[in-house]
CSV table of C-alpha atoms in Angstrom, one decimal:
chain,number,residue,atom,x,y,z
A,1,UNK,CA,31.8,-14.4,-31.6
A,2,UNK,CA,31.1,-11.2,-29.3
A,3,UNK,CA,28.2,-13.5,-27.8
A,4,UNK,CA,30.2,-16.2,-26.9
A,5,UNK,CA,33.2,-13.6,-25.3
A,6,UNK,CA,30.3,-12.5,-23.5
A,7,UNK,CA,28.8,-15.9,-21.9
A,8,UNK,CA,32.6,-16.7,-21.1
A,9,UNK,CA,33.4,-13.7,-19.7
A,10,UNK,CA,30.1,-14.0,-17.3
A,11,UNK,CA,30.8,-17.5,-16.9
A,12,UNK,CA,34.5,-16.8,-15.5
A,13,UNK,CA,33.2,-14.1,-13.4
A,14,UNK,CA,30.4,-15.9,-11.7
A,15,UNK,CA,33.1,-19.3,-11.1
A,16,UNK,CA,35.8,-16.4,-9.5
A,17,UNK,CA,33.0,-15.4,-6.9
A,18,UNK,CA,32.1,-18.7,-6.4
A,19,UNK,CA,35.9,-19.9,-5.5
A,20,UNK,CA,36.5,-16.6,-3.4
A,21,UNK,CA,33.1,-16.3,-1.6
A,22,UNK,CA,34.6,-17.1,2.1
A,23,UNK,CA,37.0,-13.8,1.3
A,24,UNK,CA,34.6,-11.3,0.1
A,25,UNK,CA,31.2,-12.4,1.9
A,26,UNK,CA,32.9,-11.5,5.5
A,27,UNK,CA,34.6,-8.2,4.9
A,28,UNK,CA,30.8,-7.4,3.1
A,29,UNK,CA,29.2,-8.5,6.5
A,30,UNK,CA,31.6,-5.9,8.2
A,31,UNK,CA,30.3,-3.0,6.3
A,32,UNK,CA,26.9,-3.8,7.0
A,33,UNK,CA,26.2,-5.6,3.4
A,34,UNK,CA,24.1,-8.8,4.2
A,35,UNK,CA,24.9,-10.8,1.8
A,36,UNK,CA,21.9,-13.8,2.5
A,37,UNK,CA,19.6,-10.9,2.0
A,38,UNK,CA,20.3,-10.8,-2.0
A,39,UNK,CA,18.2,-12.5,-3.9
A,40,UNK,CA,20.8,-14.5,-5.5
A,41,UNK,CA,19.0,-17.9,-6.7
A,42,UNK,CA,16.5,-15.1,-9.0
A,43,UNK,CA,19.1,-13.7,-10.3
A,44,UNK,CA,21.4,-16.6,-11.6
A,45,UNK,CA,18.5,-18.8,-12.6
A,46,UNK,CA,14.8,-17.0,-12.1
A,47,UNK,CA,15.6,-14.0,-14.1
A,48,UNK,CA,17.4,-15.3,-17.3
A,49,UNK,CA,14.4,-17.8,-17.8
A,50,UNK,CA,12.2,-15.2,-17.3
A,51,UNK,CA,14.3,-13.0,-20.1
A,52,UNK,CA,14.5,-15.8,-22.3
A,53,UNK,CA,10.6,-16.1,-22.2
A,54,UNK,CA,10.0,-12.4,-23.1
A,55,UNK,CA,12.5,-12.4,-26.0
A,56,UNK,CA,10.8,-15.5,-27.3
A,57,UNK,CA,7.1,-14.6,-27.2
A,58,UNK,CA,7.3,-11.0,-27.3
A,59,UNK,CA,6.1,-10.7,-31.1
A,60,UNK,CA,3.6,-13.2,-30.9
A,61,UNK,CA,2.5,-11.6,-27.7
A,62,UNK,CA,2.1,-8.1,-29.5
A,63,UNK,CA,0.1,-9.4,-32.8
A,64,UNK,CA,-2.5,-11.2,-30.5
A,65,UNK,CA,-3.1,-8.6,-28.2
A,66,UNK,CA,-3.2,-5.7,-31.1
A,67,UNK,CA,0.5,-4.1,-30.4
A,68,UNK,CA,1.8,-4.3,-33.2
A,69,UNK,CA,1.5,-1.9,-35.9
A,70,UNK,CA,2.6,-2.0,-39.9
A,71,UNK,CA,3.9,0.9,-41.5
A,72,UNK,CA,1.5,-0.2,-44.4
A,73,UNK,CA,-1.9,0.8,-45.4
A,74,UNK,CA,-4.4,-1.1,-43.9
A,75,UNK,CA,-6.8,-0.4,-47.1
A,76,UNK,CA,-6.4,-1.5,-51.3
A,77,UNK,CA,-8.2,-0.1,-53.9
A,78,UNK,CA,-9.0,-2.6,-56.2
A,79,UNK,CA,-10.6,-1.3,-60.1
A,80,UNK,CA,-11.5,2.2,-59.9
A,81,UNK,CA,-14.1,2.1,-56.8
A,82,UNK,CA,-13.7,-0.5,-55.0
A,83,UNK,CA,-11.5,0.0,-52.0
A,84,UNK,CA,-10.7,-3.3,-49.7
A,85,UNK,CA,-10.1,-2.7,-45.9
A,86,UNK,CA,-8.1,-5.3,-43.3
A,87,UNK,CA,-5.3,-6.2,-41.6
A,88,UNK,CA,-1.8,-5.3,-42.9
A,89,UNK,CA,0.7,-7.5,-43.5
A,90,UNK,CA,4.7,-7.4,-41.8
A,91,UNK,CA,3.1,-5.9,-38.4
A,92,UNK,CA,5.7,-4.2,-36.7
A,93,UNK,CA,5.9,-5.0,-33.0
A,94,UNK,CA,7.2,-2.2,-30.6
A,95,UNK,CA,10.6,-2.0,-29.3
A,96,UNK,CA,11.1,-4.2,-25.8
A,97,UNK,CA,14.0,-1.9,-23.9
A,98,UNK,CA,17.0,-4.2,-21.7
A,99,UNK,CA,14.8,-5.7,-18.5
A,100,UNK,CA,16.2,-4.6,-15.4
A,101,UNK,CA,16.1,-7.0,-12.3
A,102,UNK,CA,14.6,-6.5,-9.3
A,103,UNK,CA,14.7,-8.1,-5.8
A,104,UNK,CA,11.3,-10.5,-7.0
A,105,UNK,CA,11.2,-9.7,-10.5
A,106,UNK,CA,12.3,-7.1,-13.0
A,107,UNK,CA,11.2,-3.2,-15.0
A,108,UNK,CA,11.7,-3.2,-18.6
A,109,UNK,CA,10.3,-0.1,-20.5
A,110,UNK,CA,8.5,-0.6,-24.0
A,111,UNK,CA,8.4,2.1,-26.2
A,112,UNK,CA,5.6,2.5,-28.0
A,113,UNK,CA,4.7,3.6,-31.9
A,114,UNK,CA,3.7,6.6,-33.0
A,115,UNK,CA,-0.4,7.0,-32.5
A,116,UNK,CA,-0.3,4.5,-30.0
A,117,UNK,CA,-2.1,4.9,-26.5
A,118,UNK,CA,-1.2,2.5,-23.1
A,119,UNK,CA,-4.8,0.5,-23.5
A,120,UNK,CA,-4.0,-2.2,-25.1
A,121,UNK,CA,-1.0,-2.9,-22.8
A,122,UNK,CA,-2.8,-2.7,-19.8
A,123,UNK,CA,-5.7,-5.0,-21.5
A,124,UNK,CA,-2.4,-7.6,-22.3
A,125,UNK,CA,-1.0,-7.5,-19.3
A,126,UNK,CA,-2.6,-11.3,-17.8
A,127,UNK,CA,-1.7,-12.4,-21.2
A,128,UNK,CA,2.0,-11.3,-20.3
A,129,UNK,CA,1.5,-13.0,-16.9
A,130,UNK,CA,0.8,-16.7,-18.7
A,131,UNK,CA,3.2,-15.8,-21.5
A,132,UNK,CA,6.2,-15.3,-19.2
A,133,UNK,CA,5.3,-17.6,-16.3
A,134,UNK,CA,5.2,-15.3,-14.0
A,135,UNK,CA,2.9,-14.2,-10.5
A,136,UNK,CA,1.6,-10.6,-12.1
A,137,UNK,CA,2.5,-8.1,-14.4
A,138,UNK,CA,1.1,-4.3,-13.8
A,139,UNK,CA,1.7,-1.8,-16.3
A,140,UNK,CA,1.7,1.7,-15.7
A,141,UNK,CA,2.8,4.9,-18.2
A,142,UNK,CA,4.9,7.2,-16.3
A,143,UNK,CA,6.6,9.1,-19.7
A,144,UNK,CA,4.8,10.2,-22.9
A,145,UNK,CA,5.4,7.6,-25.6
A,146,UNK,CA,6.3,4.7,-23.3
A,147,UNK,CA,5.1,1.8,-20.9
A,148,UNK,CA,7.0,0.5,-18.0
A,149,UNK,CA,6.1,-3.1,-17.2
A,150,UNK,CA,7.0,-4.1,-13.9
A,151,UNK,CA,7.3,-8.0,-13.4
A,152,UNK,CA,6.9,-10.0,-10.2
A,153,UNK,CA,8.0,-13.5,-10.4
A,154,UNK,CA,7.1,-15.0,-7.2
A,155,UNK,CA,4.3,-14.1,-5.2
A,156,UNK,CA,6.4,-12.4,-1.7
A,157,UNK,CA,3.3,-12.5,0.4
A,158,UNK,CA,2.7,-16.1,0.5
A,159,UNK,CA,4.3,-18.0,3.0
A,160,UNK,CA,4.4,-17.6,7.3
A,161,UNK,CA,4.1,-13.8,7.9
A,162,UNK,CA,7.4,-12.5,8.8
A,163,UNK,CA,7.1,-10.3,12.3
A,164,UNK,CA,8.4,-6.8,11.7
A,165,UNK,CA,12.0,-5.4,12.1
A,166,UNK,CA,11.5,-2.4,12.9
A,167,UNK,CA,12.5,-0.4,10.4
A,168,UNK,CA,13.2,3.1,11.1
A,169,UNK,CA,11.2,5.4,9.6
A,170,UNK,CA,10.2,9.5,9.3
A,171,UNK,CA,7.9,10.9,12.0
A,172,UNK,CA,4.2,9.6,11.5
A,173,UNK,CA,5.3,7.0,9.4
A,174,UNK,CA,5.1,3.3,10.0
A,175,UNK,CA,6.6,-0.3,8.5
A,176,UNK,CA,3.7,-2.4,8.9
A,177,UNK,CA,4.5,-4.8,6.4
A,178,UNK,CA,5.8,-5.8,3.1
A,179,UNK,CA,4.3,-5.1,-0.5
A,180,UNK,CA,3.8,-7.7,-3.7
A,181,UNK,CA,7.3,-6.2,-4.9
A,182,UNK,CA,9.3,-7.0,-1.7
A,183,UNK,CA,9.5,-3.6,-0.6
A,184,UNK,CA,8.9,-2.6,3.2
A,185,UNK,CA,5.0,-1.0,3.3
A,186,UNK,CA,5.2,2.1,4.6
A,187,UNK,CA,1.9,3.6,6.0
A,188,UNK,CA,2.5,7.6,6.0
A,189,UNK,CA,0.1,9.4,7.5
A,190,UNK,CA,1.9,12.8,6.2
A,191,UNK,CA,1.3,11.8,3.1
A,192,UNK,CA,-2.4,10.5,3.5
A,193,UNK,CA,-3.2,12.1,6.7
A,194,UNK,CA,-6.7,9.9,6.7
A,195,UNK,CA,-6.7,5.6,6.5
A,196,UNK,CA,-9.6,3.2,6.2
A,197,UNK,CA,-9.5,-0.5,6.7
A,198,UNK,CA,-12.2,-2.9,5.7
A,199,UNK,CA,-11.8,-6.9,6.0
A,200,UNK,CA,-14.5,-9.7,7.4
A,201,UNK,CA,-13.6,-11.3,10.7
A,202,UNK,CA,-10.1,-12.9,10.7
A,203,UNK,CA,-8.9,-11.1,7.7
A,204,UNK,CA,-6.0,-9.4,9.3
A,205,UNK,CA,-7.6,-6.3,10.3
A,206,UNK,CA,-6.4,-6.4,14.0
A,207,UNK,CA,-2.8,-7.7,13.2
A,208,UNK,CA,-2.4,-4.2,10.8
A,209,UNK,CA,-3.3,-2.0,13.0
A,210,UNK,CA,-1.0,-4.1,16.1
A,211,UNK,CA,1.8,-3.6,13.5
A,212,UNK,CA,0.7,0.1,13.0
A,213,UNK,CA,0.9,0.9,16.4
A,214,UNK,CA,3.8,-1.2,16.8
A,215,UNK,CA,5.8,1.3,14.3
A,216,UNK,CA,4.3,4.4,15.6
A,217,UNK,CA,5.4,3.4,19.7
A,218,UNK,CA,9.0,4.5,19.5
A,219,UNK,CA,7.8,8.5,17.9
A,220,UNK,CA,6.6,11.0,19.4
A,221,UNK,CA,3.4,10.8,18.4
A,222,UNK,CA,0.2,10.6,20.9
A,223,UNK,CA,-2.4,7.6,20.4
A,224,UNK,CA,-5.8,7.6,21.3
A,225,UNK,CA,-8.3,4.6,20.5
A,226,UNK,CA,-11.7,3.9,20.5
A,227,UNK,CA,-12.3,0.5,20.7
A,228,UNK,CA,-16.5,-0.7,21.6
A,229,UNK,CA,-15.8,-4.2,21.7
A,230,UNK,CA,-15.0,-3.8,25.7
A,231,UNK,CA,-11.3,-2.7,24.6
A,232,UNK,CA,-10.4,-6.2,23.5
A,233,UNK,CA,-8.2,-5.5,20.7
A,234,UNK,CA,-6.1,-2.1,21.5
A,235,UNK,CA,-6.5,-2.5,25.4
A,236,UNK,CA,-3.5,-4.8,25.6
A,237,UNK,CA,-1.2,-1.9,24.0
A,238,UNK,CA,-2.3,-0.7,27.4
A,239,UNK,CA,0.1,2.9,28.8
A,240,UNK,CA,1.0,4.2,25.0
A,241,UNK,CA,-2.3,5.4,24.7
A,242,UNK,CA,-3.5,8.7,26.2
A,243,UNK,CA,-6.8,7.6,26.4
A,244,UNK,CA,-8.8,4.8,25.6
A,245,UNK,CA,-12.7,4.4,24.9
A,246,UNK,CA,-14.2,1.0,25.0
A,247,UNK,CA,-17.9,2.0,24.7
A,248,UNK,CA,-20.1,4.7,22.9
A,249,UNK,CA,-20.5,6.7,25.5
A,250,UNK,CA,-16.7,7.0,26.1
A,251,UNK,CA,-15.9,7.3,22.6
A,252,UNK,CA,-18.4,10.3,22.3
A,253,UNK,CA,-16.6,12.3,25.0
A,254,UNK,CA,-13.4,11.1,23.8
A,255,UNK,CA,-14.2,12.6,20.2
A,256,UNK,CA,-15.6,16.3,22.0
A,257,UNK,CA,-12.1,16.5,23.3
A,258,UNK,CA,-10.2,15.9,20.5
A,259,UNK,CA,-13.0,18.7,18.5
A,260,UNK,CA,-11.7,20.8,21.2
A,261,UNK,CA,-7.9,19.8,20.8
A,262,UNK,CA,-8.7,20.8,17.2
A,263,UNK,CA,-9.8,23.9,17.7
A,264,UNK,CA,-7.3,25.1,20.7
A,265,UNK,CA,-5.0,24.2,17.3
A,266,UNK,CA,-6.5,26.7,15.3
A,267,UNK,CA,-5.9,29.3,17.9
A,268,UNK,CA,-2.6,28.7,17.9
A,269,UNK,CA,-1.9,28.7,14.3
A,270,UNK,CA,-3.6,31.7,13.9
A,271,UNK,CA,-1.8,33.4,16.5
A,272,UNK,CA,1.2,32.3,14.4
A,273,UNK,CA,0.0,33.5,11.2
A,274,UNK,CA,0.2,29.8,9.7
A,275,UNK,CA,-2.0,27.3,8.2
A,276,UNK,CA,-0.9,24.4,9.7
A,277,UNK,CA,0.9,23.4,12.5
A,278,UNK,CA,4.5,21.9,10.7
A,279,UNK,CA,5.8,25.1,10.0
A,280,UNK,CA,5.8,26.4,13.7
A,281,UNK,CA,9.1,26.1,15.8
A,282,UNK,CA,9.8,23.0,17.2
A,283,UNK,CA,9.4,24.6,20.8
A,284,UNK,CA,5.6,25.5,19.9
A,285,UNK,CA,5.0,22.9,17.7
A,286,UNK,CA,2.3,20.7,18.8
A,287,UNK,CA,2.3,16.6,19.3
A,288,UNK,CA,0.8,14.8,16.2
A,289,UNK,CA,-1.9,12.8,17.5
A,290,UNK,CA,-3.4,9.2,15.8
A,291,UNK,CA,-7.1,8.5,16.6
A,292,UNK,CA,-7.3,4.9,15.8
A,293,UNK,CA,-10.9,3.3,15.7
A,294,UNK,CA,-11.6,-0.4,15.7
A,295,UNK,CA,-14.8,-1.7,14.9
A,296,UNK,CA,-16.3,1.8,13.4
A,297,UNK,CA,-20.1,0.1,13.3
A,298,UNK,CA,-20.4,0.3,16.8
A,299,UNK,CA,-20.0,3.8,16.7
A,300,UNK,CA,-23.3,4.4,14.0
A,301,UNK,CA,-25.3,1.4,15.0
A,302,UNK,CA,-28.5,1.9,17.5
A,303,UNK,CA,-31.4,0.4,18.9
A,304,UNK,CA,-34.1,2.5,17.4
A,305,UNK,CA,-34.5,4.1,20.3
A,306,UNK,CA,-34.3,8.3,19.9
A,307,UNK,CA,-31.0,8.1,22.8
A,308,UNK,CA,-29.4,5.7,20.1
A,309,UNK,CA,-30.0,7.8,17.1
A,310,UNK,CA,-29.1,10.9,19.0
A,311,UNK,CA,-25.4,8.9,19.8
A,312,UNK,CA,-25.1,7.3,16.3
A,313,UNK,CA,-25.9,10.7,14.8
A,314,UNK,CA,-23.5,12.5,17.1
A,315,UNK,CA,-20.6,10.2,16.5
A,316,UNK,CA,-21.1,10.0,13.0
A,317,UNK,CA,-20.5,14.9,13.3
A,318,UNK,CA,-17.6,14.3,15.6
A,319,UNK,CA,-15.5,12.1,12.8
A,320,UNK,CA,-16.6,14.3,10.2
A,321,UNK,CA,-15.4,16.8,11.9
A,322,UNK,CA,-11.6,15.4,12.8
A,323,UNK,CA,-11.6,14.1,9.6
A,324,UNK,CA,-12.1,17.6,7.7
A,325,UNK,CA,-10.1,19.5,9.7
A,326,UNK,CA,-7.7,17.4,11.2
A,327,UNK,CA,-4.8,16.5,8.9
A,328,UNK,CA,-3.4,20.0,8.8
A,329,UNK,CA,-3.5,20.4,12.8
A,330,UNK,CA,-2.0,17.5,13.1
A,331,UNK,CA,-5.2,15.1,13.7
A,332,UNK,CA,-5.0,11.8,12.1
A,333,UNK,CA,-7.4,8.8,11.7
A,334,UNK,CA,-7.5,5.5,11.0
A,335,UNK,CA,-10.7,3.9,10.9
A,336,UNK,CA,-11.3,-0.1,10.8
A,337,UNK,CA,-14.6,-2.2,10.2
A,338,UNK,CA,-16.1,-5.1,8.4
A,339,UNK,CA,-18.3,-2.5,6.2
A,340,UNK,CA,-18.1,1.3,6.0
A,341,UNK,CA,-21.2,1.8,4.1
A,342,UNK,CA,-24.5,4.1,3.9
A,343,UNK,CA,-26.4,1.4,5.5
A,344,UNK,CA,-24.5,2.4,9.0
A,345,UNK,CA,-25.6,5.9,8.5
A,346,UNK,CA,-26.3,9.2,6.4
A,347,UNK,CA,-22.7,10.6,7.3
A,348,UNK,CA,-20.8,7.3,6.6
A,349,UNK,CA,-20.5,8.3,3.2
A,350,UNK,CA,-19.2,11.6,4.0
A,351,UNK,CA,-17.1,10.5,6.2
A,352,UNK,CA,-15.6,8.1,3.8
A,353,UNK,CA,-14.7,10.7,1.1
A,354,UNK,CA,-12.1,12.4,3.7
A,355,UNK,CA,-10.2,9.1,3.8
A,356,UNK,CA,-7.9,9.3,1.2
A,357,UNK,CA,-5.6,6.3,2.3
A,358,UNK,CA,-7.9,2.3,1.4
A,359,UNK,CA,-7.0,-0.5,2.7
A,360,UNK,CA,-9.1,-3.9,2.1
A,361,UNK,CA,-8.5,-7.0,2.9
A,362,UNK,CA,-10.5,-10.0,2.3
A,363,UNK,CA,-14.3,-9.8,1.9
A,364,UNK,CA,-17.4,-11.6,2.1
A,365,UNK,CA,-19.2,-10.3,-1.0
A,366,UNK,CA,-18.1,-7.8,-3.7
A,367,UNK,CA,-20.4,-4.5,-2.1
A,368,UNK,CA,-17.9,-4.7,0.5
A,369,UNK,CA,-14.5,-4.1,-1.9
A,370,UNK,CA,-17.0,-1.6,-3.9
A,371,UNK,CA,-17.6,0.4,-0.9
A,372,UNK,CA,-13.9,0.7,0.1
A,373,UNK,CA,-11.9,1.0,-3.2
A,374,UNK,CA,-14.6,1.8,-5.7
A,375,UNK,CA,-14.4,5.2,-6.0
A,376,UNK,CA,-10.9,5.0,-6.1
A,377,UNK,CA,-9.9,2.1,-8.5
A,378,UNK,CA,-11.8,-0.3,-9.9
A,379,UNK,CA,-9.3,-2.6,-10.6
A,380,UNK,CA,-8.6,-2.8,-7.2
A,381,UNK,CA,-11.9,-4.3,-6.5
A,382,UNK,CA,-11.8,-7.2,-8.8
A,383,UNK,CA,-8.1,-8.2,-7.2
A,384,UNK,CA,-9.0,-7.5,-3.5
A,385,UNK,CA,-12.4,-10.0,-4.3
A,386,UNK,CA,-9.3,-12.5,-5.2
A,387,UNK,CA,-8.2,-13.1,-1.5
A,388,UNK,CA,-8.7,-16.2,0.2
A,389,UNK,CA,-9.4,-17.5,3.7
A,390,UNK,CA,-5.7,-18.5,3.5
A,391,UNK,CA,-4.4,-15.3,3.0
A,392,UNK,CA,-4.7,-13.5,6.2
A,393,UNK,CA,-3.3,-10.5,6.9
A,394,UNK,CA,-3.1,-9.9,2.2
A,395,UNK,CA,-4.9,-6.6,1.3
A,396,UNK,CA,-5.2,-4.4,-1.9
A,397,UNK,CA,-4.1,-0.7,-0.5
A,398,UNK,CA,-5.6,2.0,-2.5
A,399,UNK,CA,-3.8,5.9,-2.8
A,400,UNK,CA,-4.6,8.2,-4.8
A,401,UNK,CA,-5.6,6.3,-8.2
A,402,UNK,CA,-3.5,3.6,-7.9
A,403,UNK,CA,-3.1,0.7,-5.4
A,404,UNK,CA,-1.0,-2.6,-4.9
A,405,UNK,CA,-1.0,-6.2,-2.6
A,406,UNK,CA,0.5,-6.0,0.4
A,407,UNK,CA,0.7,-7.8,3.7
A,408,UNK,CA,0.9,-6.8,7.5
A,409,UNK,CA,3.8,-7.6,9.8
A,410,UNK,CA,2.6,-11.0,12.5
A,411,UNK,CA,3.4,-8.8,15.8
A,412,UNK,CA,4.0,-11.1,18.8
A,413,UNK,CA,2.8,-11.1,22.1
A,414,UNK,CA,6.0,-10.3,23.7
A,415,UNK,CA,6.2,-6.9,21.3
A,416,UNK,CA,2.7,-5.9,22.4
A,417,UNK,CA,3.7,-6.4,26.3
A,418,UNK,CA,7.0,-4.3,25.2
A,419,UNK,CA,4.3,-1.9,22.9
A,420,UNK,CA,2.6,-1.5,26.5
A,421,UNK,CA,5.1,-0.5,28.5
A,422,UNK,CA,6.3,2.4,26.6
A,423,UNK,CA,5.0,5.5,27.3
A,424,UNK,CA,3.8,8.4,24.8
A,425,UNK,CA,5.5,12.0,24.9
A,426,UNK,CA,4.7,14.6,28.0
A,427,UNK,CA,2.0,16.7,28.1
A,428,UNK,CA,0.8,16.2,24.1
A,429,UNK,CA,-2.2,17.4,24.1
A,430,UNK,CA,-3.2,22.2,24.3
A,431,UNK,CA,-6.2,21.7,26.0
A,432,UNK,CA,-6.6,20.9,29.7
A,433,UNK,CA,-4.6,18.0,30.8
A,434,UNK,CA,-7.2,16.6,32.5
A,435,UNK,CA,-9.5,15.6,30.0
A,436,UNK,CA,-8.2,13.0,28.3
A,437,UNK,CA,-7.9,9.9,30.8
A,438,UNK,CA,-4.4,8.3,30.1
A,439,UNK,CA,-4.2,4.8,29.2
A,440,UNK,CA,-8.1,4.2,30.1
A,441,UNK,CA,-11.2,6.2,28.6
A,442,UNK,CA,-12.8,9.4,28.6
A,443,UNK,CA,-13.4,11.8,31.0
């Protein structure tokens, strides 16, 4: 009886909404509640087939995949010495809490028995995703004594790629797409000061760092790119960059600059008595800068000659340098390339480790994943080796130990002409305003 009151009651409620939808859905609009935004076809029919499905195969579910427990002995004795181990009988599955929907799926927590460890959830958790029909299940542990599975039912990065809205966002931080929960990605370089981004040609590289510089344009934040491929990819962006290198030999004086940027920086902090430049005044404060490279082979590659060893080698001390001492003077980097491995050069590896922020997108062989997100995850590396050609723009992002799917923003060309014409803060930069070359290489 109390379950039937209920499906009426529900019932009644969902026909009242229904029948008074051209009264309520306006005077929503008005406050700023957009009501074709909610997910409403998930959570009438996606959801409570998906709830039904968990009810219905969850003790199954645990005995195959060793959750369940039995508050028996698992061993007999049978005579006086003989003693018979296996499997108890009545196993015990744990206790499935209420699943709570989401915009693409739904959290329910699972607490677990007593002795128990998150292993063999994690090991069940593809054998969740065929059980309940659903895109992927993760499972993470974030209380003592209990699992939270988080459930995505549809896959939100397939599709056309949605351009960006322009979300706004804290200083230094940018919307440059969307993750496999629905949720805006949010690339913050105050939180991961350092980013690198892998991918083989056409994998989206590009359009995530068009997106990034997209979100970062309105701040006040100072770009400066180095970009060897003739300044084909961020030369459009054109004006919002104080400087721009398109060869090695721009990009080396570029990088000596910013060294010295660094260490006029230091001056001033120590003059201050601080260790970094976010608690000075506002006044003082200096102007976060973004050194965005695209293409970071061209920068260690040479000839064999000793002029190109001397370059490759000199490059490789400059980023070292930004990236070790940059992030709390302000100094960010974000570094893109088919391959970031030791093959380029002795201080790729190095360099690497200061980059705390991975992002790979698809890849030609598995070295590639390995080298960006292997020493971070290496789950990651099996999932980012599942991107296909038709996928462009899908990555795995990596931070600090754990990582999820995502996909960049499409920005158009009539936002990168817009990009272009804005123009950065005044004066950004303590050291002598005439050397950094705005908008077109190195002095």
């Amino acid at each position: 009886m109390p379950g039937s009151l209920i499906v009426w009651i529900l019932s009644a409620l969902l026909i009242t909404g229904v029948l008074t939808q051209r009264w309520w859905e306006p005077r929503l609009l008005a406050r700023g509640v957009d009501v074709n935004a909610w997910p409403l076809r998930w959570w009438l029919t996606g959801y409570p087939r998906v709830v039904l499905r968990m009810w219905w195969t969850w003790r199954r579910l645990c005995l195959l995949n060793n959750m369940s427990v039995s508050n028996r002995s698992n061993q007999r004795v049978l005579g006086r010495d003989t003693v018979v181990q296996g499997q108890a009988l009545r196993p015990k599955p744990p206790r499935l809490g209420w699943p709570t929907p989401t915009r693409n799926g739904l959290l329910v927590r699972v607490a677990m028995h007593p002795g128990q460890t998150p292993a063999p959830y994690l090991e069940a958790a593809r054998a969740m995703e065929h059980a309940w029909r659903v895109h992927g299940v993760r499972v993470t542990s974030p209380r003592r004594g209990q699992v939270l599975v988080r459930v995505t039912a549809l896959d939100p990065l397939t599709g056309d790629r949605p351009a960006g809205h322009g979300v706004a966002a804290a200083l230094l931080s940018a919307d440059v797409g969307r993750v496999e929960d629905g949720e805006a990605w949010l690339i913050d370089l105050r939180r991961v000061p350092h980013w690198l981004i892998t991918g083989a040609t056409q994998s989206g590289k590009s359009s995530l760092l068009a997106a990034l510089i997209k979100g970062l344009s309105p701040q006040r934040v100072a770009l400066v790119g180095i970009d060897c491929k003739g300044g084909m990819e961020l030369g459009p962006f054109g004006g919002r960059f104080e400087a721009l290198a398109i060869d090695r030999a721009q990009a080396i004086a570029l990088l000596e600059r910013m060294v010295v940027e660094i260490q006029d920086r230091m001056r001033l902090c120590r003059a201050e008595g601080v260790r970094s430049i976010w608690p000075l005044p506002a006044a003082i404060r200096p102007v976060p800068v973004v050194v965005i490279v695209d293409e970071l082979a061209e920068l260690y590659l040479n000839d064999g000659s000793r002029g190109g060893r001397e370059e490759s080698e000199q490059c490789g001390t400059l980023l070292l340098r930004l990236a070790q001492l940059g992030a709390a003077l302000g100094v960010h980097l974000v570094l893109a390339g088919q391959r970031v491995g030791s093959d380029l050069g002795p201080r790729v590896t190095s360099l690497r480790a200061q980059l705390g922020g991975r992002i790979a997108h698809r890849a030609h062989d598995e070295a590639s994943a390995e080298m960006t997100l292997g020493d971070l995850n290496a789950d990651a590396v099996i999932v980012a080796q599942t991107i296909s050609e038709d996928e462009q723009g899908v990555a795995v992002v990596a931070t600090g130990g754990r990582w999820t799917r995502a996909r960049s923003h499409q920005v158009t060309p009539q936002e990168v002409e817009e990009v272009a014409r804005t123009r950065g803060p005044a004066h950004p930069f303590l050291s002598r305003p005439d050397a950094l070359q705005k908008g077109g290489g190195a002095v």
